[in-house]
Amino acid sequence: QQQVKQSPQSLIVQKGGISIINCAYENTAFDYFPWYQQFPGKGPALLIAIRPDVSEKKEGRFTISFNKSAKQFSLHIMDSQPGDSATYFCAATLDTGRRALTFGSGTRLQVQP
Amino acid sequence: NAGVTQTPKFRVLKTGQSMTLLCAQDMNHEYMYWYRQDPGMGLRLIHYSVGEGTTAKGEVPDGYNVSRLKKQNFLLGLESAAPSQTSVYFCASSYVPGQGIKPQHFGDGTRLSIL
């Protein structure tokens, strides 16, 4: 059972464009929603994260939008750059217990120059 | 400041062979995790540990064993490797009590092929 569904599987964006990746979750107990960025041959690295009491969080060119009632959240990358080309994973977890991450299936982003 | 270090980085095994993957962290984290990453499936939790001497099963534990004899090390063992265990394995660590939720820090992975 996939508790976090992510789309699209792959995305091609022109330099300067907006990249949008969407995720939906099932477990309403989740209380922390991070996005991870992964480059080839490397492990995932935290990009930005949000808690469900906030509808939006922005860090530089990266913004998370969160819709608690719809159980959805999305990552927006403004002014996308070729250096942003990577695989992006949304995730969800509980801030108690084992604190393990439940990951989406990933989105491979390619930003063309 | 090494963070999370995984060894080896690559390994090829034959079906039925055994091996141990080592994860070491130098951030004094209490929690450590083993995930496997397969195409189109994201990362899935194999086993985890919430402190030295403790381990527990994750979502896909079959065929794997773990040990956490020292706080900084978390070992993942394959007793009898199967082709279905061909994957990229990631170790992660997090959480210092009293500091609230902290991001998980990942190693760069071990790429394992079972022939």
Coordinates of C-alpha atoms in Angstrom, one line a residue:
Chain A
Q1 CA 0.0 0.0 0.0
Q2 CA 1.6 3.2 -1.2
Q3 CA 0.9 5.8 1.5
V4 CA 2.5 8.7 -0.4
K5 CA 1.7 9.1 -4.1
Q6 CA 3.9 11.3 -6.2
S7 CA 3.5 12.7 -9.7
P8 CA 4.7 13.1 -12.4
Q9 CA 7.3 10.4 -12.7
S10 CA 9.4 12.6 -14.9
L11 CA 9.4 16.3 -15.9
I12 CA 11.2 18.4 -18.5
V13 CA 11.3 22.1 -18.0
Q14 CA 13.0 24.9 -19.9
K15 CA 15.6 27.1 -18.0
G16 CA 13.8 29.8 -16.2
G17 CA 10.5 28.0 -16.1
I18 CA 8.5 26.7 -13.1
S19 CA 8.8 23.0 -12.0
I20 CA 5.8 21.6 -10.1
I21 CA 5.8 18.2 -8.4
N22 CA 2.7 16.9 -6.6
C23 CA 2.2 14.5 -3.7
A24 CA -0.8 13.0 -1.9
Y25 CA -0.8 11.2 1.3
E26 CA -3.2 8.9 3.1
N27 CA -2.2 8.8 6.8
T28 CA -3.7 11.9 8.5
A29 CA -1.4 11.3 11.4
F30 CA 1.7 12.5 9.4
D31 CA 3.0 15.7 10.9
Y32 CA 6.1 16.5 8.9
F33 CA 6.5 16.6 5.2
P34 CA 10.0 17.0 3.7
W35 CA 11.2 17.1 0.2
Y36 CA 14.5 15.5 -0.7
Q37 CA 16.8 16.1 -3.7
Q38 CA 19.0 13.4 -5.0
F39 CA 21.8 13.7 -7.6
P40 CA 23.1 10.6 -9.5
G41 CA 25.4 8.5 -7.3
K42 CA 24.5 10.4 -4.1
G43 CA 22.1 10.0 -1.3
P44 CA 19.0 12.1 -0.8
A45 CA 19.5 15.4 0.8
L46 CA 16.9 17.5 2.6
L47 CA 15.7 20.4 0.4
I48 CA 12.8 21.9 2.3
A49 CA 10.1 20.7 4.7
I50 CA 6.8 21.8 6.1
R51 CA 4.4 21.0 9.0
P52 CA 0.6 20.7 8.4
D53 CA -0.2 23.9 10.5
V54 CA 1.3 26.0 7.7
S55 CA -0.1 26.3 4.1
E56 CA 3.1 27.5 2.4
K57 CA 6.8 27.6 3.0
K58 CA 9.3 29.3 0.8
E59 CA 13.1 29.0 0.8
G60 CA 14.7 30.9 -2.0
R61 CA 13.4 29.5 -5.3
F62 CA 11.8 26.5 -3.6
T63 CA 8.2 26.6 -2.2
I64 CA 6.1 24.0 -0.6
S65 CA 2.3 24.4 -0.8
F66 CA 0.3 22.3 1.6
N67 CA -3.5 21.5 1.5
K68 CA -4.4 19.7 4.7
S69 CA -8.1 19.1 3.8
A70 CA -7.1 17.5 0.4
K71 CA -4.1 15.7 1.9
Q72 CA -1.9 17.0 -0.8
F73 CA 1.3 19.0 -1.0
S74 CA 3.5 20.2 -3.8
L75 CA 6.9 21.5 -4.6
H76 CA 7.4 24.5 -6.8
I77 CA 10.8 25.4 -8.2
M78 CA 10.8 28.9 -9.6
D79 CA 13.3 30.1 -12.2
S80 CA 14.4 26.5 -12.7
Q81 CA 18.1 26.0 -13.6
P82 CA 20.1 23.2 -15.2
G83 CA 21.7 22.6 -11.8
D84 CA 18.3 21.7 -10.4
S85 CA 18.2 18.6 -12.7
A86 CA 17.9 15.8 -10.1
T87 CA 15.4 13.3 -8.7
Y88 CA 13.0 14.8 -6.2
F89 CA 11.3 12.8 -3.5
C90 CA 8.4 13.9 -1.3
A91 CA 8.1 12.2 2.1
A92 CA 6.0 12.1 5.2
T93 CA 6.7 11.1 8.8
L94 CA 5.5 11.3 12.4
D95 CA 7.5 13.3 14.9
T96 CA 7.2 10.5 17.4
G97 CA 8.1 6.9 17.6
R98 CA 10.5 5.6 14.9
R99 CA 10.4 8.8 12.9
A100 CA 11.0 6.8 9.7
L101 CA 10.3 8.5 6.3
T102 CA 7.6 7.2 4.0
F103 CA 8.7 8.2 0.5
G104 CA 6.9 9.0 -2.7
S105 CA 8.2 7.2 -5.8
G106 CA 10.3 10.1 -7.1
T107 CA 10.2 12.6 -9.9
R108 CA 13.1 12.9 -12.3
L109 CA 13.5 16.6 -13.3
Q110 CA 15.5 17.7 -16.3
V111 CA 16.0 21.4 -16.8
Q112 CA 17.0 22.2 -20.4
P113 CA 19.4 25.1 -21.0
Chain B
N1 CA 32.8 16.2 9.3
A2 CA 32.0 13.0 7.5
G3 CA 28.3 12.7 8.3
V4 CA 27.0 9.3 7.3
T5 CA 29.6 6.9 5.7
Q6 CA 28.6 3.6 3.9
T7 CA 31.0 0.8 3.0
P8 CA 31.3 -0.7 0.5
K9 CA 30.1 1.6 -2.3
F10 CA 29.7 -1.3 -4.8
R11 CA 29.5 -5.0 -4.5
V12 CA 28.6 -7.9 -6.8
L13 CA 27.5 -11.2 -5.1
K14 CA 26.4 -14.6 -6.3
T15 CA 23.1 -16.0 -5.2
G16 CA 23.4 -17.6 -1.8
Q17 CA 26.5 -15.6 -0.7
S18 CA 26.4 -13.5 2.5
M19 CA 27.7 -10.1 3.2
T20 CA 27.5 -7.2 5.6
L21 CA 26.9 -3.5 4.8
L22 CA 28.4 -1.0 7.2
C23 CA 27.0 2.4 8.1
A24 CA 28.8 4.8 10.4
Q25 CA 27.7 8.3 11.6
D26 CA 29.6 10.9 13.5
M27 CA 26.8 13.2 14.5
N28 CA 25.8 11.5 17.8
H29 CA 22.4 10.6 16.3
E30 CA 20.2 8.2 18.2
Y31 CA 18.1 6.9 15.3
M32 CA 19.5 5.0 12.3
Y33 CA 17.8 3.5 9.3
W34 CA 18.4 1.2 6.4
Y35 CA 16.4 1.8 3.2
R36 CA 16.5 0.2 -0.2
Q37 CA 15.9 2.2 -3.4
D38 CA 14.4 0.5 -6.4
P39 CA 13.4 2.1 -9.7
G40 CA 9.9 3.7 -9.6
M41 CA 9.4 2.8 -5.9
G42 CA 11.2 5.5 -3.9
L43 CA 13.0 4.4 -0.8
R44 CA 11.5 1.7 1.5
L45 CA 12.4 1.1 5.1
I46 CA 14.1 -2.3 5.8
H47 CA 15.1 -2.0 9.5
Y48 CA 15.7 0.8 11.9
S49 CA 17.2 1.4 15.4
V50 CA 16.2 4.0 18.0
G51 CA 19.3 3.6 20.0
E52 CA 22.4 1.5 20.8
G53 CA 21.4 -2.2 21.3
T54 CA 17.9 -1.8 19.8
T55 CA 16.6 -2.8 16.3
A56 CA 13.2 -3.2 14.7
K57 CA 11.7 -4.3 11.4
G58 CA 10.5 -1.8 8.8
E59 CA 8.3 -2.4 5.8
V60 CA 10.5 -4.8 3.8
P61 CA 12.7 -6.8 6.4
D62 CA 12.6 -10.3 4.9
G63 CA 16.1 -11.6 4.0
Y64 CA 17.9 -9.0 6.1
N65 CA 19.3 -8.8 9.6
V66 CA 20.7 -5.8 11.5
S67 CA 22.8 -5.0 14.5
R68 CA 23.6 -1.8 16.4
L69 CA 26.3 -2.8 19.0
K70 CA 27.7 0.8 19.0
K71 CA 25.8 4.0 18.8
Q72 CA 27.7 5.2 15.7
N73 CA 27.4 2.0 13.7
F74 CA 24.5 0.2 12.1
L75 CA 25.1 -3.0 10.2
L76 CA 22.9 -4.6 7.6
G77 CA 23.4 -8.3 6.8
L78 CA 22.3 -10.5 4.0
E79 CA 22.6 -14.1 5.1
S80 CA 21.8 -15.7 1.7
A81 CA 21.6 -13.2 -1.1
A82 CA 18.8 -13.5 -3.7
P83 CA 18.5 -11.6 -7.0
S84 CA 15.5 -9.8 -5.6
Q85 CA 17.9 -8.0 -3.2
T86 CA 19.7 -6.3 -6.1
S87 CA 19.2 -2.7 -5.2
V88 CA 20.8 0.5 -3.9
Y89 CA 21.0 0.5 -0.1
F90 CA 20.9 3.8 1.9
C91 CA 21.7 4.3 5.5
A92 CA 20.3 7.4 7.3
S93 CA 20.5 8.8 10.8
S94 CA 18.7 11.5 12.7
Y95 CA 17.4 12.7 16.0
V96 CA 19.0 14.1 19.1
P97 CA 16.6 14.0 22.0
G98 CA 15.5 17.4 23.1
Q99 CA 16.2 19.1 19.8
G100 CA 12.9 18.4 18.1
I101 CA 12.4 16.9 14.6
K102 CA 15.6 16.9 12.6
P103 CA 16.2 15.9 9.0
Q104 CA 17.5 12.5 8.2
H105 CA 21.0 12.5 6.9
F106 CA 21.8 10.0 4.2
G107 CA 24.9 8.2 3.1
D108 CA 25.8 7.9 -0.6
G109 CA 24.6 4.4 -0.8
T110 CA 25.8 0.9 -1.6
R111 CA 25.0 -0.5 -5.0
L112 CA 24.5 -4.2 -4.7
S113 CA 24.1 -6.6 -7.5
I114 CA 23.1 -10.3 -6.9
L115 CA 23.8 -12.6 -9.9

